[in-house]
Short mmCIF file of C-alpha atoms and ligand atoms in Angstrom, two decimals:
data_model
loop_
_atom_site.label_atom_id
_atom_site.label_comp_id
_atom_site.label_asym_id
_atom_site.label_seq_id
_atom_site.Cartn_x
_atom_site.Cartn_y
_atom_site.Cartn_z
CA MET B 185 25.89 -12.53 -31.39
CA PRO B 186 25.86 -13.81 -28.34
CA VAL B 187 24.67 -12.41 -25.20
CA LEU B 188 26.63 -11.18 -22.46
CA CYS B 189 26.53 -11.96 -19.16
CA SER B 190 23.89 -9.46 -17.28
CA SER B 191 26.67 -9.25 -13.70
CA CYS B 192 29.86 -9.25 -15.55
CA ASP B 193 29.58 -8.31 -18.87
CA ASP B 194 31.93 -10.11 -20.01
CA LYS B 195 31.58 -13.78 -20.00
CA ARG B 196 29.23 -15.10 -22.26
CA ALA B 197 25.42 -16.07 -21.21
CA VAL B 198 24.78 -19.47 -21.18
CA LEU B 199 21.27 -19.45 -18.78
CA LYS B 200 18.29 -17.53 -18.63
CA ARG B 201 17.34 -17.16 -14.63
CA PRO B 202 14.31 -18.95 -14.19
CA LYS B 203 13.91 -16.65 -10.90
CA THR B 204 15.16 -12.96 -12.34
CA GLY B 205 14.90 -13.39 -16.06
CA HIS B 206 17.99 -11.87 -15.77
CA SER B 207 20.74 -13.53 -18.73
CA LEU B 208 24.87 -14.83 -16.65
CA CYS B 209 27.81 -16.60 -17.33
CA LYS B 210 28.17 -19.56 -14.98
CA ALA B 211 30.18 -18.65 -12.79
CA CYS B 212 27.88 -15.48 -11.93
CA PHE B 213 25.05 -17.88 -11.64
CA PHE B 214 26.54 -19.99 -9.10
CA ARG B 215 27.77 -17.17 -7.22
CA ALA B 216 24.01 -15.29 -7.51
CA PHE B 217 23.05 -19.04 -6.23
CA GLU B 218 25.73 -19.87 -3.25
CA GLU B 219 25.13 -15.88 -2.08
CA GLU B 220 21.27 -16.39 -2.13
CA VAL B 221 21.34 -19.68 0.32
CA HIS B 222 24.36 -17.95 2.60
CA GLN B 223 22.32 -14.48 2.48
CA THR B 224 18.63 -16.84 3.47
CA ILE B 225 21.02 -18.18 5.87
CA LEU B 226 22.08 -14.94 7.76
CA ALA B 227 18.44 -13.30 7.46
CA ALA B 228 17.71 -16.86 9.99
CA ASN B 229 20.25 -16.58 11.93
CA LEU B 230 19.85 -20.58 10.57
CA PHE B 231 22.99 -22.05 12.45
CA LYS B 232 25.64 -21.47 15.47
CA HIS B 233 29.17 -21.18 14.92
CA GLY B 234 30.53 -24.98 16.71
CA GLU B 235 27.03 -26.52 15.95
CA ILE B 236 26.79 -30.20 14.34
CA VAL B 237 24.61 -30.07 11.50
CA GLY B 238 22.58 -33.45 9.94
CA ILE B 239 22.04 -33.18 5.97
CA ALA B 240 18.82 -35.01 4.89
CA ALA B 241 20.65 -37.01 1.94
CA SER B 242 18.60 -38.37 -0.28
CA GLY B 243 21.07 -38.87 -3.11
CA GLY B 244 18.37 -36.42 -5.67
CA LYS B 245 18.78 -33.47 -6.79
CA ASP B 246 17.87 -30.86 -3.91
CA SER B 247 20.03 -32.49 -0.88
CA THR B 248 23.17 -33.27 -3.39
CA VAL B 249 23.21 -29.42 -3.91
CA LEU B 250 22.29 -29.02 -0.70
CA ALA B 251 25.13 -30.78 0.57
CA HIS B 252 27.32 -29.16 -1.90
CA VAL B 253 25.92 -25.78 -1.21
CA MET B 254 26.69 -25.75 2.89
CA LYS B 255 30.12 -27.32 2.34
CA LEU B 256 31.09 -24.87 0.54
CA LEU B 257 29.20 -21.93 2.36
CA ASN B 258 30.99 -23.76 5.65
CA GLU B 259 34.35 -23.13 4.46
CA ARG B 260 33.89 -19.74 2.66
CA TYR B 261 32.35 -18.04 5.34
CA ASN B 262 33.39 -20.22 7.87
CA TYR B 263 29.99 -20.88 9.85
CA GLY B 264 32.10 -23.08 12.35
CA LEU B 265 29.82 -26.52 11.24
CA GLU B 266 30.39 -29.72 11.21
CA LEU B 267 28.74 -31.54 8.38
CA MET B 268 27.78 -34.76 8.65
CA LEU B 269 24.97 -37.01 6.22
CA LEU B 270 21.57 -38.64 6.75
CA SER B 271 19.42 -41.06 4.71
CA VAL B 272 16.94 -42.85 5.53
CA ASP B 273 16.67 -46.20 3.39
CA GLU B 274 12.83 -47.03 2.93
CA GLY B 275 13.22 -50.10 1.79
CA ILE B 276 12.31 -49.68 -1.84
CA SER B 277 14.42 -52.50 -3.69
CA GLY B 278 14.97 -50.70 -7.63
CA TYR B 279 15.19 -47.53 -6.13
CA ARG B 280 16.44 -46.37 -2.51
CA ASP B 281 19.53 -48.29 -3.36
CA ASP B 282 20.14 -47.09 -6.00
CA SER B 283 19.63 -44.00 -4.47
CA LEU B 284 21.39 -44.38 -0.99
CA GLU B 285 24.43 -45.41 -4.27
CA THR B 286 25.04 -42.29 -5.24
CA VAL B 287 24.47 -41.25 -1.51
CA LYS B 288 27.38 -43.10 -0.73
CA ARG B 289 29.51 -41.68 -3.51
CA ASN B 290 28.55 -37.65 -2.63
CA GLN B 291 29.74 -39.18 0.83
CA GLN B 292 33.43 -39.49 -0.60
CA GLN B 293 33.06 -36.63 -2.44
CA TYR B 294 32.71 -34.51 0.01
CA GLU B 295 33.56 -36.30 3.04
CA LEU B 296 32.18 -36.33 5.32
CA PRO B 297 30.06 -38.43 7.64
CA LEU B 298 27.10 -40.58 6.88
CA LYS B 299 24.42 -42.54 8.43
CA ILE B 300 22.40 -45.04 7.11
CA VAL B 301 18.56 -45.71 8.94
CA SER B 302 15.98 -48.24 7.55
CA TYR B 303 12.65 -48.34 9.00
CA GLU B 304 13.36 -52.11 8.24
CA GLU B 305 15.69 -51.26 11.02
CA LEU B 306 13.44 -49.21 13.21
CA TYR B 307 9.98 -50.10 12.56
CA GLY B 308 10.97 -53.85 10.97
CA TRP B 309 8.83 -53.14 7.46
CA THR B 310 9.53 -52.15 4.83
CA MET B 311 7.79 -50.75 1.91
CA ASP B 312 8.19 -52.63 -0.26
CA ALA B 313 6.53 -55.01 2.27
CA ILE B 314 4.16 -51.96 3.65
CA VAL B 315 2.83 -51.71 -0.12
CA LYS B 316 2.86 -55.00 0.13
CA GLN B 317 0.10 -54.83 2.56
CA VAL B 318 -1.93 -51.31 2.12
CA GLY B 319 -1.87 -51.29 -1.70
CA LEU B 320 -0.59 -47.83 -3.38
CA LYS B 321 -2.89 -45.74 -2.32
CA ASN B 322 -1.60 -44.18 1.24
CA ASN B 323 1.32 -45.43 0.61
CA CYS B 324 2.66 -42.02 1.17
CA THR B 325 0.96 -41.05 4.35
CA PHE B 326 2.93 -44.09 6.41
CA CYS B 327 5.74 -43.71 4.31
CA GLY B 328 6.08 -40.11 5.36
CA VAL B 329 5.38 -40.69 8.78
CA PHE B 330 7.63 -43.07 9.54
CA ARG B 331 10.36 -40.66 8.07
CA ARG B 332 10.30 -37.86 9.36
CA GLN B 333 10.89 -40.51 12.94
CA ALA B 334 13.51 -41.77 11.61
CA LEU B 335 15.38 -38.49 10.34
CA ASP B 336 14.92 -37.63 14.11
CA ARG B 337 16.10 -41.59 15.01
CA GLY B 338 19.10 -40.75 13.55
CA ALA B 339 20.05 -38.05 14.53
CA LEU B 340 20.09 -38.51 18.06
CA MET B 341 22.14 -41.80 17.38
CA LEU B 342 24.70 -38.29 15.76
CA ARG B 343 24.03 -36.63 18.49
CA VAL B 344 23.11 -33.65 15.42
CA ASP B 345 22.21 -30.50 16.88
CA LYS B 346 20.30 -29.46 13.51
CA ILE B 347 19.35 -30.82 10.43
CA CYS B 348 18.74 -29.64 7.53
CA THR B 349 16.80 -30.72 4.80
CA GLY B 350 17.37 -30.50 1.08
CA HIS B 351 13.00 -28.60 1.05
CA ASN B 352 12.85 -25.96 -1.97
CA ALA B 353 10.43 -22.68 -3.42
CA ASP B 354 8.54 -25.36 -5.34
CA ASP B 355 7.96 -27.73 -2.29
CA VAL B 356 7.19 -24.60 0.42
CA ALA B 357 4.79 -23.23 -2.18
CA GLU B 358 3.67 -26.68 -2.47
CA THR B 359 2.81 -27.16 0.74
CA VAL B 360 1.48 -24.22 1.31
CA LEU B 361 -1.39 -25.01 -1.71
CA MET B 362 -2.07 -28.20 -0.24
CA ASN B 363 -2.86 -27.40 3.11
CA ILE B 364 -5.06 -24.45 1.90
CA LEU B 365 -7.03 -26.76 -0.58
CA ARG B 366 -7.25 -29.22 2.66
CA GLY B 367 -8.05 -26.87 4.82
CA ASP B 368 -5.37 -27.55 6.86
CA ILE B 369 -4.81 -24.49 9.84
CA ALA B 370 -2.73 -26.05 11.45
CA ARG B 371 0.02 -26.74 8.75
CA LEU B 372 -0.64 -24.11 6.89
CA ARG B 373 1.07 -21.98 9.83
CA ARG B 374 3.54 -24.54 10.04
CA CYS B 375 5.03 -25.13 6.14
CA THR B 376 6.52 -21.64 5.11
CA ALA B 377 8.50 -21.70 8.65
CA ILE B 378 12.23 -21.60 7.95
CA SER B 379 13.05 -23.65 10.78
CA THR B 380 11.27 -25.42 13.56
CA SER B 381 13.19 -25.09 17.48
CA SER B 382 12.77 -28.25 19.41
CA GLU B 383 8.83 -29.20 19.61
CA GLY B 384 9.67 -31.69 21.85
CA GLU B 385 11.43 -34.78 23.27
CA GLY B 386 12.92 -36.42 20.36
CA VAL B 387 12.48 -33.98 17.79
CA VAL B 388 15.71 -32.41 16.92
CA PRO B 389 15.28 -28.76 14.73
CA ARG B 390 15.21 -28.29 10.93
CA CYS B 391 15.92 -25.85 8.17
CA LYS B 392 15.18 -24.81 4.47
CA PRO B 393 18.02 -23.40 3.63
CA LEU B 394 16.46 -24.35 0.13
CA LYS B 395 13.78 -22.26 0.73
CA TYR B 396 13.89 -19.45 -1.65
CA ALA B 397 16.23 -21.49 -4.11
CA TYR B 398 13.77 -22.51 -6.86
CA GLU B 399 13.83 -26.36 -8.27
CA LYS B 400 14.61 -24.78 -11.93
CA GLU B 401 17.97 -23.58 -11.10
CA ILE B 402 18.60 -26.37 -8.39
CA VAL B 403 18.68 -28.12 -11.40
CA LEU B 404 20.10 -26.27 -13.01
CA TYR B 405 23.32 -25.37 -10.15
CA ALA B 406 23.29 -28.76 -9.97
CA TYR B 407 23.70 -29.93 -14.04
CA PHE B 408 26.41 -26.99 -14.44
CA LYS B 409 28.02 -28.41 -11.55
CA LYS B 410 28.37 -32.02 -13.02
CA LEU B 411 27.08 -32.89 -9.47
CA ASP B 412 26.34 -36.92 -8.53
CA TYR B 413 23.12 -37.20 -8.47
CA PHE B 414 20.01 -39.44 -8.87
CA SER B 415 17.24 -39.06 -10.25
CA THR B 416 14.68 -41.24 -10.94
CA GLU B 417 10.92 -40.75 -9.33
CA CYS B 418 9.64 -43.43 -7.13
CA ILE B 419 8.61 -46.80 -7.90
CA TYR B 420 5.85 -45.80 -5.78
CA SER B 421 4.82 -42.66 -6.35
CA PRO B 422 0.95 -41.63 -6.10
CA ASN B 423 1.36 -39.36 -4.32
CA ALA B 424 -2.18 -37.51 -6.56
CA TYR B 425 -3.43 -35.11 -4.70
CA ARG B 426 0.68 -33.48 -4.19
CA GLY B 427 0.91 -34.19 -8.09
CA HIS B 428 -2.13 -32.02 -9.49
CA ALA B 429 -1.11 -29.40 -6.84
CA ARG B 430 2.38 -29.84 -8.67
CA THR B 431 0.87 -29.82 -11.84
CA PHE B 432 -1.05 -26.16 -11.07
CA LEU B 433 1.53 -24.78 -9.25
CA LYS B 434 3.32 -25.53 -12.45
CA ASP B 435 1.27 -23.97 -14.95
CA LEU B 436 1.12 -20.79 -12.74
CA GLU B 437 4.94 -20.75 -12.59
CA SER B 438 4.90 -20.77 -16.88
CA VAL B 439 2.66 -18.20 -16.82
CA ARG B 440 4.10 -15.79 -14.13
CA PRO B 441 7.98 -17.45 -12.55
CA SER B 442 7.33 -15.29 -9.14
CA SER B 443 3.81 -17.02 -8.57
CA ILE B 444 6.26 -19.58 -6.31
CA MET B 445 7.57 -16.16 -4.18
CA ASP B 446 4.32 -15.33 -4.32
CA ILE B 447 2.84 -18.30 -2.89
CA ILE B 448 4.98 -18.09 -0.06
CA HIS B 449 4.64 -14.69 0.90
CA SER B 450 1.00 -15.70 1.86
CA GLY B 451 1.96 -18.62 3.23
CA GLU B 452 4.50 -16.27 5.55
CA ASN B 453 1.54 -13.63 6.03
CA LEU B 454 -1.22 -15.68 6.87
CA SER B 455 -2.15 -15.95 9.71
CA VAL B 456 -5.00 -17.96 11.91
CA ARG B 457 -7.59 -15.79 13.95
CA GLU B 458 -8.06 -15.85 17.07
CA GLY B 459 -10.11 -18.27 19.32
CA VAL B 460 -9.24 -20.70 17.03
CA LYS B 461 -8.88 -24.54 18.11
CA MET B 462 -5.42 -25.64 17.42
CA PRO B 463 -3.54 -29.36 18.31
CA VAL B 464 -2.04 -28.88 21.01
CA GLN B 465 1.78 -30.97 21.47
CA GLY B 466 2.17 -33.57 24.34
CA THR B 467 3.60 -37.14 23.27
CA CYS B 468 3.12 -40.11 22.60
CA ASN B 469 1.91 -42.30 25.70
CA ARG B 470 4.16 -45.49 23.61
CA CYS B 471 7.30 -44.29 22.28
CA GLY B 472 7.51 -40.99 24.08
CA TYR B 473 7.61 -39.44 20.15
CA ILE B 474 5.95 -35.85 20.01
CA SER B 475 1.93 -36.15 19.46
CA SER B 476 -1.52 -34.62 19.69
CA GLN B 477 -3.22 -37.58 20.21
CA THR B 478 -2.61 -40.76 23.10
CA LEU B 479 -0.86 -42.09 20.32
CA CYS B 480 1.58 -40.75 17.87
CA LYS B 481 0.99 -41.43 14.47
CA SER B 482 3.78 -43.29 14.16
CA CYS B 483 2.24 -45.96 16.50
CA VAL B 484 -0.58 -45.63 15.46
CA LEU B 485 0.62 -46.92 11.81
CA LEU B 486 2.22 -50.01 13.28
CA GLU B 487 0.08 -50.77 15.52
CA GLY B 488 -2.36 -50.91 12.35
CA LEU B 489 0.14 -53.19 10.10
CA ASN B 490 1.60 -55.48 12.70
CA ARG B 491 -2.18 -56.35 13.02
CA GLY B 492 -3.66 -56.72 10.04
CA LEU B 493 -6.26 -53.94 9.67
CA PRO B 494 -3.65 -51.33 7.53
CA LYS B 495 -6.59 -48.93 7.23
CA LEU B 496 -6.16 -48.44 11.14
CA GLY B 497 -3.53 -44.73 10.82
CA ILE B 498 -5.63 -43.31 7.74
CA GLY B 499 -8.17 -41.12 8.47
CA LYS B 500 -9.28 -40.78 12.15
CA HIS B 501 -9.81 -43.41 14.28
CA HIS B 502 -8.79 -41.89 17.65
CA ARG B 503 -11.17 -43.60 20.01
CA LEU B 504 -10.02 -46.61 18.72
CA HIS B 505 -6.28 -46.17 18.91
CA ASP B 506 -7.83 -45.77 23.15
CA LYS B 507 -8.81 -49.07 22.86
CA ILE B 508 -5.47 -50.42 20.78
CA LEU B 509 -3.57 -48.08 23.81
CA THR B 510 -5.12 -50.18 26.40
CA GLN B 511 -5.84 -53.05 24.90
CA GLN B 512 -8.85 -53.46 24.59
CA PRO B 513 -10.69 -55.67 21.61
CA LEU B 514 -11.85 -54.60 19.08
CA THR B 515 -15.39 -55.15 18.16
CA GLU B 516 -15.86 -56.96 14.50
CA LYS B 517 -17.47 -54.41 13.37
CA GLU B 518 -14.26 -52.35 14.00
CA GLU B 519 -12.08 -54.87 12.95
CA ARG B 520 -13.37 -55.68 9.28
CA LYS B 521 -13.18 -51.99 8.88
CA LEU B 522 -10.00 -51.85 9.50
CA LYS B 523 -9.37 -54.51 6.96
CA SER B 524 -10.14 -53.68 4.49
CA VAL B 525 -7.32 -52.47 2.13
CA ASN B 526 -10.04 -50.33 0.10
CA PHE B 527 -9.24 -47.29 1.66
FE1 SF4 R 717 7.56 -43.00 0.54
FE2 SF4 R 717 5.86 -42.30 -1.38
FE3 SF4 R 717 7.70 -40.31 -1.66
FE4 SF4 R 717 8.36 -43.00 -2.08
S1 SF4 R 717 7.25 -41.18 -3.47
S2 SF4 R 717 9.43 -43.03 -0.53
S3 SF4 R 717 6.44 -43.92 -0.64
S4 SF4 R 717 7.07 -40.79 0.89
ZN1 ZN R 718 4.52 -43.07 19.61
#
């Protein structure tokens, strides 16, 4: 006998919600998913009427669902937001070029303006060229640092008040685990925040409306709504450490689905003991972007690339950063150390 939807008790259930275990029909699942995002937005007071909001769009399932749901809720509940899509082109052939085609179709489907900023135009380097120089071990460090700044620069060009990103509950739980494993107290404190206020010059506030949405439900939502998204993995995706955290989290989830939410709650409730030294936020002496060092990470990585010293931004070389900033020559030993690609 077919199982009836436990919410409407009328239609046939087509899925079991990964988050709650409830058997629901399509319409009730859509409504439940959308309402939860709406409640997340209300509870955290994420937006103000009249704001311009940039949706970070990669063409992947998370940002496609985010764009779809943001547009829908904005109309259903009259948020009064002006929505735009903001994409970063990292310059990864065979991956980003294809996913950007998806974003361009989304732009038509959702009738939202789209801005694409590229690493090549911002930094003079594509990820293809970076991987050629640094290899496949630390490429995601470059990519992550550059993306963060690229999104900010794109947002400033579009004059948006806020950026929202498609980070979901699994991403947040995974990041909590990673920061615990690395003992990164400063990041651990920040990573569960649903929104960041403007942290400094050139930084646009960000928020995560899908923070409590399970990845499995995002996939189901996209699938049943027949959303147009791109599902191929990046060809340079060796991020082994995150991969382990992800596998660990998936194993935990299969035993106890609430693990994801439990880890987020643990992260939210951890507080830092008084007297623990935290990095002081200042601005980069070269580009003016926020940084706790003299040079921001992006400028250091870029300097390393331009000088053929790929190791420069990896690990801690603060003394060398100051030397570079003041244009002092590096010793032969320092050059040799930074030149070896074998990180
Ligand atoms: Fe960039 Fe790494 Fe993500 Fe690929 S997997 S897009 S290289 S951060
Ligand atoms: Zn800088």
